[in-house]
């Protein structure tokens, strides 16, 4: 046996190294996957904690166990082969050689404190001629997708009809007539708010419309405040003392949440989106700076800054988007879940994910945080 389970973790796994592995001729893995695979070794949270503690011992055993593996995106594998690697893995004794680049080694799992997202590349956004140019670009993007019959998130639907009305675009078409006939009053009011927002941005709004716009904006703010207050009420048994004990946290929570609007997290046949209500839930319960109330004592928290949380969510969801799309294609009415030993590993954290059949991201949070690390190193 060239490599044991423990040695693979010690040399490559704990550092999330991208590796190229070659299998022993005629081994089971050779039969299943061919001579070579490239990718990264995967370990469940329980396995990683166990191995991190084991490496602190003087005498480390050499065992032959299956190790899960995430193949490179360019690997030509079937869905069944990818599923087999993710659920069952590779027998350590089947590996003949392992090679990797001689790059710095970082154990992100054991890092404490606020983290920065690694390997960030800043791309300069295209410039627009004020709000008018930007809005025309946004409408063009939505209209192109609509023309191809691609799905919208709920907020994109609102924005699309607002753009159509604002630009007086194809209002004689049947799809617009269907919108007028079948849309309920709540949807029409949301579309009207977006239409007035466009006029306000482009300085084409009149005095009467400003009054209407202000009223609708106030209604929107009140709705958001209600959602936030409900989440705060859920967070503590002693709500009467919250304002006194958690004043700064509440204000921070409200400020961040009121500025948020639904966003698309991943594109595809199934659009994955994060609604306002679920955003508040995730922020209130799993971001350290906004945790309010005694019920948060057992909640795991993100180790990223406020502005990085959405980016982390997008990166994690996009890393398994093909799996998500395949799930909803095969079982469109069933929710997508990755949790427990199937939780998604990314940058030192294990994430629990649940996406409803509508595409709404219902739950997303890390399993592990600094408390797990502290238990290992002490």
PDB file of N, CA and C in Angstrom, residues 119-128 137 311 315 318:
ATOM      1  N   UNK A 119      -8.445  33.767  -3.871  1.00  0.00           N
ATOM      2  CA  UNK A 119      -8.353  33.789  -5.340  1.00  0.00           C
ATOM      3  C   UNK A 119      -9.407  34.690  -5.973  1.00  0.00           C
ATOM      4  N   UNK A 120      -9.639  35.854  -5.359  1.00  0.00           N
ATOM      5  CA  UNK A 120     -10.615  36.789  -5.895  1.00  0.00           C
ATOM      6  C   UNK A 120     -10.012  37.586  -7.047  1.00  0.00           C
ATOM      7  N   UNK A 121     -10.728  37.635  -8.158  1.00  0.00           N
ATOM      8  CA  UNK A 121     -10.312  38.420  -9.316  1.00  0.00           C
ATOM      9  C   UNK A 121     -11.349  39.510  -9.532  1.00  0.00           C
ATOM     10  N   UNK A 122     -10.945  40.755  -9.423  1.00  0.00           N
ATOM     11  CA  UNK A 122     -11.856  41.876  -9.619  1.00  0.00           C
ATOM     12  C   UNK A 122     -11.953  42.222 -11.094  1.00  0.00           C
ATOM     13  N   UNK A 123     -13.167  42.166 -11.628  1.00  0.00           N
ATOM     14  CA  UNK A 123     -13.412  42.483 -13.029  1.00  0.00           C
ATOM     15  C   UNK A 123     -14.129  43.817 -13.114  1.00  0.00           C
ATOM     16  N   UNK A 124     -13.576  44.720 -13.903  1.00  0.00           N
ATOM     17  CA  UNK A 124     -14.178  46.040 -14.032  1.00  0.00           C
ATOM     18  C   UNK A 124     -15.497  45.945 -14.783  1.00  0.00           C
ATOM     19  N   UNK A 125     -16.556  46.463 -14.169  1.00  0.00           N
ATOM     20  CA  UNK A 125     -17.878  46.417 -14.782  1.00  0.00           C
ATOM     21  C   UNK A 125     -17.950  47.390 -15.950  1.00  0.00           C
ATOM     22  N   UNK A 126     -18.769  47.066 -16.953  1.00  0.00           N
ATOM     23  CA  UNK A 126     -18.905  47.993 -18.082  1.00  0.00           C
ATOM     24  C   UNK A 126     -19.510  49.312 -17.619  1.00  0.00           C
ATOM     25  N   UNK A 127     -19.107  50.413 -18.243  1.00  0.00           N
ATOM     26  CA  UNK A 127     -19.628  51.726 -17.870  1.00  0.00           C
ATOM     27  C   UNK A 127     -20.910  52.011 -18.639  1.00  0.00           C
ATOM     28  N   UNK A 128     -21.826  52.723 -17.991  1.00  0.00           N
ATOM     29  CA  UNK A 128     -23.103  53.060 -18.606  1.00  0.00           C
ATOM     30  C   UNK A 128     -23.326  54.563 -18.526  1.00  0.00           C
ATOM     31  N   UNK A 137     -29.718  48.278 -20.412  1.00  0.00           N
ATOM     32  CA  UNK A 137     -28.921  47.044 -20.413  1.00  0.00           C
ATOM     33  C   UNK A 137     -29.653  45.949 -19.633  1.00  0.00           C
ATOM     34  N   UNK A 311     -21.547  36.470  -1.805  1.00  0.00           N
ATOM     35  CA  UNK A 311     -20.562  35.893  -2.726  1.00  0.00           C
ATOM     36  C   UNK A 311     -20.261  34.450  -2.358  1.00  0.00           C
ATOM     37  N   UNK A 315     -20.888  31.216  -4.736  1.00  0.00           N
ATOM     38  CA  UNK A 315     -19.792  30.333  -5.091  1.00  0.00           C
ATOM     39  C   UNK A 315     -20.103  28.876  -4.728  1.00  0.00           C
ATOM     40  N   UNK A 318     -22.991  27.611  -7.058  1.00  0.00           N
ATOM     41  CA  UNK A 318     -22.483  27.417  -8.417  1.00  0.00           C
ATOM     42  C   UNK A 318     -21.578  26.195  -8.513  1.00  0.00           C
TER      43      UNK A 318
END
